[in-house]
XYZ file of C-alpha atoms in Angstrom:
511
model
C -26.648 6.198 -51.113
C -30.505 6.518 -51.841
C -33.333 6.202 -49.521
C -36.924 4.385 -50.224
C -39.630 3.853 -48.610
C -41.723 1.118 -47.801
C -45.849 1.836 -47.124
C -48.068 -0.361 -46.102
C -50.917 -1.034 -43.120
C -49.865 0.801 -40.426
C -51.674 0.107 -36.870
C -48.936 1.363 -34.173
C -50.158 2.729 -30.458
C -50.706 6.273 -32.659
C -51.863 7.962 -29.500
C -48.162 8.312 -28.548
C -46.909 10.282 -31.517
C -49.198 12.920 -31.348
C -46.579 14.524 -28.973
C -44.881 15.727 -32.943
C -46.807 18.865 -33.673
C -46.396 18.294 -37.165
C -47.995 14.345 -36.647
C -50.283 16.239 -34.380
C -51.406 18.964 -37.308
C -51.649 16.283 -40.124
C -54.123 13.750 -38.010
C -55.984 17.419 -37.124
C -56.456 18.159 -40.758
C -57.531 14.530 -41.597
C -60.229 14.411 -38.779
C -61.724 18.090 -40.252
C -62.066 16.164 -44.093
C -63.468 13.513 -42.160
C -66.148 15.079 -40.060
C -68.655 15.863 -42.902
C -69.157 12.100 -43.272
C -69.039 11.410 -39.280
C -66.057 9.733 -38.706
C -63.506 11.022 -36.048
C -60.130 10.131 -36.616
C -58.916 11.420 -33.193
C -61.480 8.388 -31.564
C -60.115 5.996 -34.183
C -56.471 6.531 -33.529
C -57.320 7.048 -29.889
C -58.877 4.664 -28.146
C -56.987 1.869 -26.639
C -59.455 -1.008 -27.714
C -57.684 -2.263 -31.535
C -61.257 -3.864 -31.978
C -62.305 -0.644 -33.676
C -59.633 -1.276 -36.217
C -62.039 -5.020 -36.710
C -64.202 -2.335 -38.543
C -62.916 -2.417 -42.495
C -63.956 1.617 -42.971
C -62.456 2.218 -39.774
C -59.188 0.206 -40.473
C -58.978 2.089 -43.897
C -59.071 5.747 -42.910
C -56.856 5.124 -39.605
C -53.807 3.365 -41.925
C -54.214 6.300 -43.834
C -53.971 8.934 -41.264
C -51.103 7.754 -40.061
C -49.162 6.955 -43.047
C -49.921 11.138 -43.899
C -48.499 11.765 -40.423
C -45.399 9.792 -40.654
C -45.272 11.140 -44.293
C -44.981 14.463 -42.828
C -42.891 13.903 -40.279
C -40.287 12.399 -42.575
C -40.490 15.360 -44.643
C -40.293 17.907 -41.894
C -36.666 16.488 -40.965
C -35.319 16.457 -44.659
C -35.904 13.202 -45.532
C -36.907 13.452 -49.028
C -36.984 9.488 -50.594
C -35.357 8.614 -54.148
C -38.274 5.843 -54.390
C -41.044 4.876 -52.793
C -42.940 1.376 -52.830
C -46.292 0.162 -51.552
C -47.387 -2.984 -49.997
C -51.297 -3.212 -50.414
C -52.833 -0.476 -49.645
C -49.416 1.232 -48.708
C -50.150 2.729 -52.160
C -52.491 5.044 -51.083
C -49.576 6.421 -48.877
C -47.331 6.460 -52.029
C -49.912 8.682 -53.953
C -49.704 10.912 -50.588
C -45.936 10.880 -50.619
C -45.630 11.116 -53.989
C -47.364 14.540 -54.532
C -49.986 12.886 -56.864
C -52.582 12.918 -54.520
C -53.372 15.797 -51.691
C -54.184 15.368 -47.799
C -57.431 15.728 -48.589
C -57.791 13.363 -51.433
C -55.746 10.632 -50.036
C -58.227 10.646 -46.588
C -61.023 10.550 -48.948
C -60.044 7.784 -50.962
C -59.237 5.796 -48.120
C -63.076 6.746 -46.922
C -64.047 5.495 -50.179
C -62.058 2.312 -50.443
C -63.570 1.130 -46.578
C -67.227 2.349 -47.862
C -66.684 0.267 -51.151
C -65.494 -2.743 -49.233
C -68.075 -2.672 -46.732
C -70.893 -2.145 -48.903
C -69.691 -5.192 -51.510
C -69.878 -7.393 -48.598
C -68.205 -10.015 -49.798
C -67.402 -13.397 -48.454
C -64.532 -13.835 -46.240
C -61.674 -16.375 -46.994
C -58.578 -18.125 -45.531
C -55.444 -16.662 -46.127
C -52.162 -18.551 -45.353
C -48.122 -17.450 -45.733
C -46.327 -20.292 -47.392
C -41.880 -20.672 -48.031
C -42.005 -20.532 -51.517
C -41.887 -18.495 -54.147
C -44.437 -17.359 -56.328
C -42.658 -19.379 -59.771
C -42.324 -22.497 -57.391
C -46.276 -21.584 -55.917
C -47.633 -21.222 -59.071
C -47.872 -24.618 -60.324
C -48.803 -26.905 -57.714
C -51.861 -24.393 -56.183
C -55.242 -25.552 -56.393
C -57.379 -23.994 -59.337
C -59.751 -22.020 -56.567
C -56.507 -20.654 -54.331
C -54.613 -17.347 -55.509
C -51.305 -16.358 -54.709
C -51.978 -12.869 -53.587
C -48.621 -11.646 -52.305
C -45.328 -12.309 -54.186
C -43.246 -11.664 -50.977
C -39.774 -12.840 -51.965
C -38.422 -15.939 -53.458
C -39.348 -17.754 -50.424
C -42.616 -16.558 -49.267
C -45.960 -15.980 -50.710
C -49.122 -15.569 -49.494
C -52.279 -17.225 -51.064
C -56.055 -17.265 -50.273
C -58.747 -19.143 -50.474
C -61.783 -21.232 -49.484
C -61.314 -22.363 -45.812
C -61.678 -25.956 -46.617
C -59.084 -25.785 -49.855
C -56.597 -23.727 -48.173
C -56.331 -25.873 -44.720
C -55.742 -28.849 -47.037
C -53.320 -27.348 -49.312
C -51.842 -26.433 -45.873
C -51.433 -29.971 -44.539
C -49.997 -31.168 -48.096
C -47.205 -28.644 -48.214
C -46.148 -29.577 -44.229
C -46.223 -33.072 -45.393
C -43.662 -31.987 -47.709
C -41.693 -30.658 -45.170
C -42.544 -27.011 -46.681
C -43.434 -23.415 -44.416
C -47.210 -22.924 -44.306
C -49.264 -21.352 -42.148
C -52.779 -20.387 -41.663
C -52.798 -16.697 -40.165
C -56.651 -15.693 -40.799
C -59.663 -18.227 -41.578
C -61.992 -15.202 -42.079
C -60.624 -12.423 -43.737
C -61.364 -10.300 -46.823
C -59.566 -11.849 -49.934
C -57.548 -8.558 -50.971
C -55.928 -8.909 -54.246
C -57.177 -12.143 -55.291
C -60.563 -13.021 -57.837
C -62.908 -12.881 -55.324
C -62.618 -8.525 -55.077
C -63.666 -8.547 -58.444
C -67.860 -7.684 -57.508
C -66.680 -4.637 -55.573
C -65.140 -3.690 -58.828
C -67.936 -1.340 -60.185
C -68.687 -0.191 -56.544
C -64.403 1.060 -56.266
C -64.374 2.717 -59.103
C -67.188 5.143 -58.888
C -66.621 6.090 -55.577
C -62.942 7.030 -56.247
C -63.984 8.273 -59.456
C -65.743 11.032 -56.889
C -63.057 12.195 -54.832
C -60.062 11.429 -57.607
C -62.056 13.636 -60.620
C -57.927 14.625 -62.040
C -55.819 12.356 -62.045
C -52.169 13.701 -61.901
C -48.867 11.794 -63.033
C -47.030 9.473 -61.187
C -43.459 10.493 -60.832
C -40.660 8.114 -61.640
C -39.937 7.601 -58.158
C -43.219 5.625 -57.232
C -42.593 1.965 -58.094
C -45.733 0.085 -58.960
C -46.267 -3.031 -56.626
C -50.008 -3.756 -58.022
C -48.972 -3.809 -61.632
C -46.208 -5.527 -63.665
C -43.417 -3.963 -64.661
C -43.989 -4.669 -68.127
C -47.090 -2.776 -67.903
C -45.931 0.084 -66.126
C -46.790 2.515 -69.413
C -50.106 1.820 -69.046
C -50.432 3.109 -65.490
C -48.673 6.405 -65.373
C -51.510 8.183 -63.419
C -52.609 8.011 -59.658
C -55.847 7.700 -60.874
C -59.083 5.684 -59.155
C -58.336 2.885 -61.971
C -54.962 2.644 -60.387
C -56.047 2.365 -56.263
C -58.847 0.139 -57.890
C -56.438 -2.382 -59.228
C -54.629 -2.007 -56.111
C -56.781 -4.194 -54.210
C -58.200 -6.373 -57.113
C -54.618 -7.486 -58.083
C -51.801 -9.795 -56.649
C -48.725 -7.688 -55.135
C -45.987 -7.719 -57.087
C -43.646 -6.682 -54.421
C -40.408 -9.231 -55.011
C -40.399 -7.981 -58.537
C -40.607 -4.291 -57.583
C -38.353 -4.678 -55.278
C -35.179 -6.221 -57.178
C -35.024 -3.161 -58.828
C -33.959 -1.353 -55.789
C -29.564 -0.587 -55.712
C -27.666 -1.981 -53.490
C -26.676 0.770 -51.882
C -30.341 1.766 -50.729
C -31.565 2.300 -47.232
C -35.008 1.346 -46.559
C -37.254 3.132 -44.239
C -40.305 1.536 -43.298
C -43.930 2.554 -42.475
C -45.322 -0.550 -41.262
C -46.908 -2.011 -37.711
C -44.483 -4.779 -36.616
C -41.482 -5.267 -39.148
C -43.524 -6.540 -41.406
C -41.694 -6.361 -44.680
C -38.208 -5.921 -42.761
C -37.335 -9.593 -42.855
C -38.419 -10.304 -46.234
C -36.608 -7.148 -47.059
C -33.196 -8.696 -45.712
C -33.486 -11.492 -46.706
C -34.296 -10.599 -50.422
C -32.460 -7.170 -50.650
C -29.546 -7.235 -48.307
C -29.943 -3.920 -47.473
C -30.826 -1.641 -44.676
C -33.871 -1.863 -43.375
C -35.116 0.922 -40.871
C -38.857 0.739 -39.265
C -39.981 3.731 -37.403
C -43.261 2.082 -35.949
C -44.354 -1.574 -33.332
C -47.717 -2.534 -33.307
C -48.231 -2.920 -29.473
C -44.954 -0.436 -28.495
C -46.043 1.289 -25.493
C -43.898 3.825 -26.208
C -43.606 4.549 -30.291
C -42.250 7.885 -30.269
C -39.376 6.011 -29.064
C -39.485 4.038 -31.624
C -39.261 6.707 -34.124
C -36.227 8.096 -32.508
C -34.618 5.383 -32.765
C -35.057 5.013 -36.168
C -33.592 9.001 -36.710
C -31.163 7.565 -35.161
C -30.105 4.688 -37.512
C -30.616 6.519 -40.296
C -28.386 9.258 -38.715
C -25.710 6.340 -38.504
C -26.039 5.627 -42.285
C -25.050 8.988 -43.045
C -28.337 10.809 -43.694
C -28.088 14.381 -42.683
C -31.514 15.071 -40.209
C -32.833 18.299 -39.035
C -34.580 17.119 -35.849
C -35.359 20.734 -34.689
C -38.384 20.731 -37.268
C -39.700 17.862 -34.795
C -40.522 20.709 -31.991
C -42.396 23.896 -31.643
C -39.994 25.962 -32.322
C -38.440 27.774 -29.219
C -38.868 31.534 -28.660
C -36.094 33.385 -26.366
C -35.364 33.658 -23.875
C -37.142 31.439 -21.963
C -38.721 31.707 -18.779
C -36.816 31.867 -15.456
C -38.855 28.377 -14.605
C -37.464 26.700 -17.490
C -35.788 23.348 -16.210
C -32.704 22.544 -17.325
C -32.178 19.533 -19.551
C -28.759 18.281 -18.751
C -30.595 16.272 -15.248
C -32.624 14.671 -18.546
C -29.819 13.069 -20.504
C -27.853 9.519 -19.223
C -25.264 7.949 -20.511
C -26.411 4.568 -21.863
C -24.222 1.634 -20.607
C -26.193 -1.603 -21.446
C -23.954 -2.609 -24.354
C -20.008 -2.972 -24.084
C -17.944 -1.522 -26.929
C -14.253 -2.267 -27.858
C -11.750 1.239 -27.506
C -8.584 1.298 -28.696
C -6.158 1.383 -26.412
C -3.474 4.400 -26.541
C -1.385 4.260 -23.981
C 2.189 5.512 -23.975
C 4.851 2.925 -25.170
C 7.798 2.283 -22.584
C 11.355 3.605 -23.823
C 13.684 1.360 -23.198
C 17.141 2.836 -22.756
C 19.433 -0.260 -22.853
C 18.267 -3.224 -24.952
C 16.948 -5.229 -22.279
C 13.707 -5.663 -21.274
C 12.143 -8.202 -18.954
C 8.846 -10.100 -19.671
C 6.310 -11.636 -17.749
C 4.000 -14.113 -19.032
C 1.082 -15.651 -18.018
C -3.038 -16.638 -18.682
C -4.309 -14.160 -16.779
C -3.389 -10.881 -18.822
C -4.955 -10.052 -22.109
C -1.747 -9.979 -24.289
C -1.003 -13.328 -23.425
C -4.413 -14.966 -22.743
C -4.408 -16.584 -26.562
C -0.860 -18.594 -25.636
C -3.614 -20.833 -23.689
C -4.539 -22.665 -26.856
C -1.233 -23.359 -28.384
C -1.013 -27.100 -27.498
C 1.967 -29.047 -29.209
C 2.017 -32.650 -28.604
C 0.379 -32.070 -25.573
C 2.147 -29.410 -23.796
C 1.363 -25.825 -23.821
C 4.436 -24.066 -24.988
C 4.948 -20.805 -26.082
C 4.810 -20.189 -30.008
C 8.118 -19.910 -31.827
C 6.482 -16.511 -33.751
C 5.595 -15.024 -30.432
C 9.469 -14.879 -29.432
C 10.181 -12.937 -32.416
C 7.483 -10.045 -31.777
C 8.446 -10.146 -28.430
C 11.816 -8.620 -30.332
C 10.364 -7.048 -32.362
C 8.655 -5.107 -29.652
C 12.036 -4.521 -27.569
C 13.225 -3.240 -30.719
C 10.551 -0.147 -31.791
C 10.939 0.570 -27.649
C 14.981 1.085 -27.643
C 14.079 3.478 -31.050
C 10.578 4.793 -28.948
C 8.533 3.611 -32.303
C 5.259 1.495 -32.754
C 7.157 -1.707 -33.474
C 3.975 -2.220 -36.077
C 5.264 0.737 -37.990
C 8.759 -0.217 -38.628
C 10.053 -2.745 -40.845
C 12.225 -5.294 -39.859
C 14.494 -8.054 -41.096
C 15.153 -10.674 -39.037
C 18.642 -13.097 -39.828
C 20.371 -16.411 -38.777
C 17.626 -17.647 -36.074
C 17.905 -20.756 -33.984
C 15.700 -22.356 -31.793
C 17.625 -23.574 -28.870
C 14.551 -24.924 -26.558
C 10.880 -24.302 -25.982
C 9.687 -22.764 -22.958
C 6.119 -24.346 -21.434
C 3.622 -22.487 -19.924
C 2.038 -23.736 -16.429
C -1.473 -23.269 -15.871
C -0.593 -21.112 -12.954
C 2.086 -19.321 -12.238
C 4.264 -16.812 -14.266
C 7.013 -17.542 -16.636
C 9.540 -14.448 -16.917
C 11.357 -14.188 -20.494
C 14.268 -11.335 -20.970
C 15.133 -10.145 -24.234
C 18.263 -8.648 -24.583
C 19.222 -6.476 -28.395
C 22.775 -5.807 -28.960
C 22.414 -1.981 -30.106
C 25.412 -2.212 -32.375
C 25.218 -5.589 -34.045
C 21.569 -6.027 -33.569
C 22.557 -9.580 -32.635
C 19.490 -10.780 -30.169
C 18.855 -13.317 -27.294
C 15.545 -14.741 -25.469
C 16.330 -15.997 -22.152
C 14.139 -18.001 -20.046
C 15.579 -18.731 -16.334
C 19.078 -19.192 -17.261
C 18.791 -21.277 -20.366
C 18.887 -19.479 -23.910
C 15.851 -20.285 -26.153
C 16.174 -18.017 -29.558
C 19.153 -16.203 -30.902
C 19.294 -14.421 -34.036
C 20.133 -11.082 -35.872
C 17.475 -8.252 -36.138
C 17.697 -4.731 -38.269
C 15.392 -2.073 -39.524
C 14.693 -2.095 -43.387
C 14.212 2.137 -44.205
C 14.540 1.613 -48.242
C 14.225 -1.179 -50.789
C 11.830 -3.760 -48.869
C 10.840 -5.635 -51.946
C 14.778 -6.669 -52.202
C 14.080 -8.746 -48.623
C 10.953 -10.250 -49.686
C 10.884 -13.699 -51.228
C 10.495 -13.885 -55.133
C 7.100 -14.676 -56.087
C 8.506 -17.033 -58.694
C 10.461 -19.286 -55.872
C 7.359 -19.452 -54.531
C 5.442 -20.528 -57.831
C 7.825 -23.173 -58.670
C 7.532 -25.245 -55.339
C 3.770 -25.380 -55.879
C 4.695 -27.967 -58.537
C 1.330 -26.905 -60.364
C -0.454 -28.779 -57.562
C -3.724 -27.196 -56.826
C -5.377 -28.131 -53.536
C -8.072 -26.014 -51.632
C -8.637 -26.881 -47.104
C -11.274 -25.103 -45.473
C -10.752 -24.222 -41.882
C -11.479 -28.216 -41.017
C -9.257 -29.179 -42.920
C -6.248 -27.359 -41.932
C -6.807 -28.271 -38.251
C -7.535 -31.198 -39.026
C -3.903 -31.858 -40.803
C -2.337 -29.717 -38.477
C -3.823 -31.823 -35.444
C -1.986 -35.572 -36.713
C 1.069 -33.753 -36.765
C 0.705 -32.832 -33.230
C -0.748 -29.058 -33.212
C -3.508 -28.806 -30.829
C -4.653 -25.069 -31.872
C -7.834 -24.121 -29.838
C -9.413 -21.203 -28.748
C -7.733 -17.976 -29.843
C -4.992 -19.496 -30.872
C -7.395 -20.555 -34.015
C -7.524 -17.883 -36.445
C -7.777 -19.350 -39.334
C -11.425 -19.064 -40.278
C -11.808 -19.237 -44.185
């Protein structure tokens, strides 16, 4: 198994996790880098009106923050990734988690990446999420429209002049194609039109990022191709400068990730989780919701998944550690835990089997138990009888109960049966069977009423089962070399014009 994780923007309800000292310490350290250049991360994460987040500096050093939080809190638990990608500016959180760039350096380039953006001011664009591709995208976008995201092999995301974009828009739904404007005035990230806060990105990084250190193998580059990955080997300000001046390469990165991988994600609302599916088929785990009232939830519940995938957490670096022995007003916190009952769950069953001490045994059958409910949809020419198999496990059963065996355990061989009648079952009412096993022949009868429906011979097999199987051969050379292949239509279908009704659970078939 190998664990990586997914940055990008992150804009939960951060207020709530603050409750994690180690979240708590993290933001705290942030906000004293910050305070020189008066910003206060604590307001920013804070306050209840998003609108602050409208403010691109703002919006930069707040993703940040948190991602460092979350970073740490990840790390606090044990949770140490074998990869890590970046969506955006989710690469600024890779540097962080990465060890290539420190608290304090990751804050600050955030700082410097809002302060570059804000004072390029450049022009705002469209930006619309399309079902396609970037290969199939490619070729049929207009010369002034970029395909800025390279989601998956259905799903892009392009920007553009608001005029172009809304009627590249209508052409694709008039092809019966996904499109979708989400922003007519945004900032084009990763597209052409970054390219005159080039200069401004680069010296400003170039201020806070004077060494750049190594990126380790486990950082997978989103912003540059892999076939260029030599050429950016350092988290360096060239590197977060590309970031937002280049397309995101993130289907590519991503098909490099195993199969046996479980995602954890640092985004707002699931973001990348249903491309991720969809594209990896994989586990995906997100440990934030834009909007949750109640995100420390949230992040429990994600321990918890990732818990079930058989990561080994230790959740008491979450807490202050405990000192002892505790006051005598401590409250206890049994009265704090419920069981959780919203969702029904199948238990296996392990009741004592009945020992029979003669080889009778009475049956009764009917719709309304569960062992017999299936019978319901075995329909032959329009009565509902009971199956001819269902007779023979019924001895079968009698048989591991005279022995006090699971009759699933034993194997059996079953001689010389005949059919004498078939036994219908009303819609209401009971019909009681007895089935009666001779202990020293093994000779067997099913009775119904007082008429005699199966007879037959029945004996364990201890040694040599393959001798009482059927040759494979003998069953080769009735084929006749005819190949035919039904799906589950099909069967019924046949199995219907020669009078078998199957429905309900009676239906298994399901290839």
């Amino acid at each position: 198994m190998q664990i990586r994780i997914f940055l990008t923007k992150t804009e939960c309800n951060r207020k709530t996790l603050m409750k994690f000292s180690t979240f708590a310490k993290a933001i705290e350290k942030c906000d004293a880098v910050l305070k020189p250049h008066e910003l206060h991360i604590y307001q920013i994460l804070t306050r209840t009106d998003n609108s602050i987040l409208d403010n691109t500096l703002h919006s930069f050093v707040g993703i940040a923050a948190v991602q460092i939080g979350l970073v740490d809190l990840l790390t606090s638990v044990g949770i140490l990734p074998d990869y890590i990608i970046g969506y955006s500016v989710g690469e600024l959180g890779c540097a962080y988690a990465d060890g290539s760039l420190t608290l304090e350096e990751t804050i600050l380039a955030a700082y410097s990446l809002g302060i570059s953006v804000t004072e390029a001011k450049i022009p705002h664009y469209s930006v619309a999420v399309v079902g396609l591709g970037y290969k199939d995208l490619i070729n049929i976008c207009p010369n002034d429209i970029d395909v800025v995201c390279h989601n998956g092999p259905e799903s892009s995301t392009i920007t553009g002049s608001a005029e172009s974009l809304k009627a590249f828009v209508e052409k694709l739904q008039a092809n019966e194609i996904f499109a979708k404007v989400v922003s007519e005035k945004r900032i084009p990230y990763h597209s052409r039109y970054m390219a005159s806060a080039k200069s401004t990105l680069l010296a400003n990084l170039r201020k806070v990022i004077p060494v750049a250190k190594h990126r380790s193998y486990k950082w997978l580059s989103t912003s540059v191709p892999r076939n260029e990955w030599s050429s950016a080997q350092f988290s360096s300000a060239e590197y977060l400068t590309n970031n937002l001046l280049k397309p995101i390469f993130f289907e590519e990165t991503t098909n490099l990730i195993p199969n046996n991988a479980i995602s954890i994600e640092i985004t707002p609302h699931s973001q990348v989780e249903e491309i991720s599916k969809k594209l990896l088929q994989k586990t995906v785990i997100a440990l934030t919701q834009k909007d949750h009232k109640d995100n420390v939830k949230v992040f429990l519940e994600g321990l918890g998944k990732l818990y079930n995938g058989g990561l080994q957490l230790d959740l008491a670096k979450l807490y202050s550690p405990v000192e002892y022995p505790v006051s005598r007003g401590t409250p206890m916190i049994s009265p704090l835990i419920r069981w959780e009952h919203s969702d029904d769950w199948f238990t296996m069953d392990f009741n004592n089997q009945e020992q029979l001490a003669s080889g009778e045994r009475i049956i009764t059958v009917t719709y309304a138990t569960e062992e017999f409910k299936y019978i319901k949809g075995h329909v032959v020419d329009g009565r509902n009888l009971f199956p001819g198999t269902g007779y023979l496990c019924l001895v079968w059963e009698t048989l591991g109960m005279t022995i006090n065996k699971l009759y699933s355990d034993r194997s059996v061989v079953m001689e010389n049966i005949k059919f004498s009648r078939a036994t219908t079952i009303p819609n209401e009412g009971k019909v009681k069977m007895v089935v009666m096993i001779q202990k020293g022949s093994g000779k067997f009868e099913v009775i119904e009423g007082s008429a005699v429906v199966v007879t037959g011979k029945i004996y364990l097999v201890e040694t040599n089962l393959s001798k009482e199987k059927i040759p494979t051969d003998v069953i080769k050379r009735n084929f006749k070399n005819e190949e035919e292949e039904l799906n589950e239509k099909d069967i019924y279908k046949e199995l219907k014009l020669r009078g078998y009704q199957y429905s309900g659970l009676f239906r298994n078939e399901n290839h």
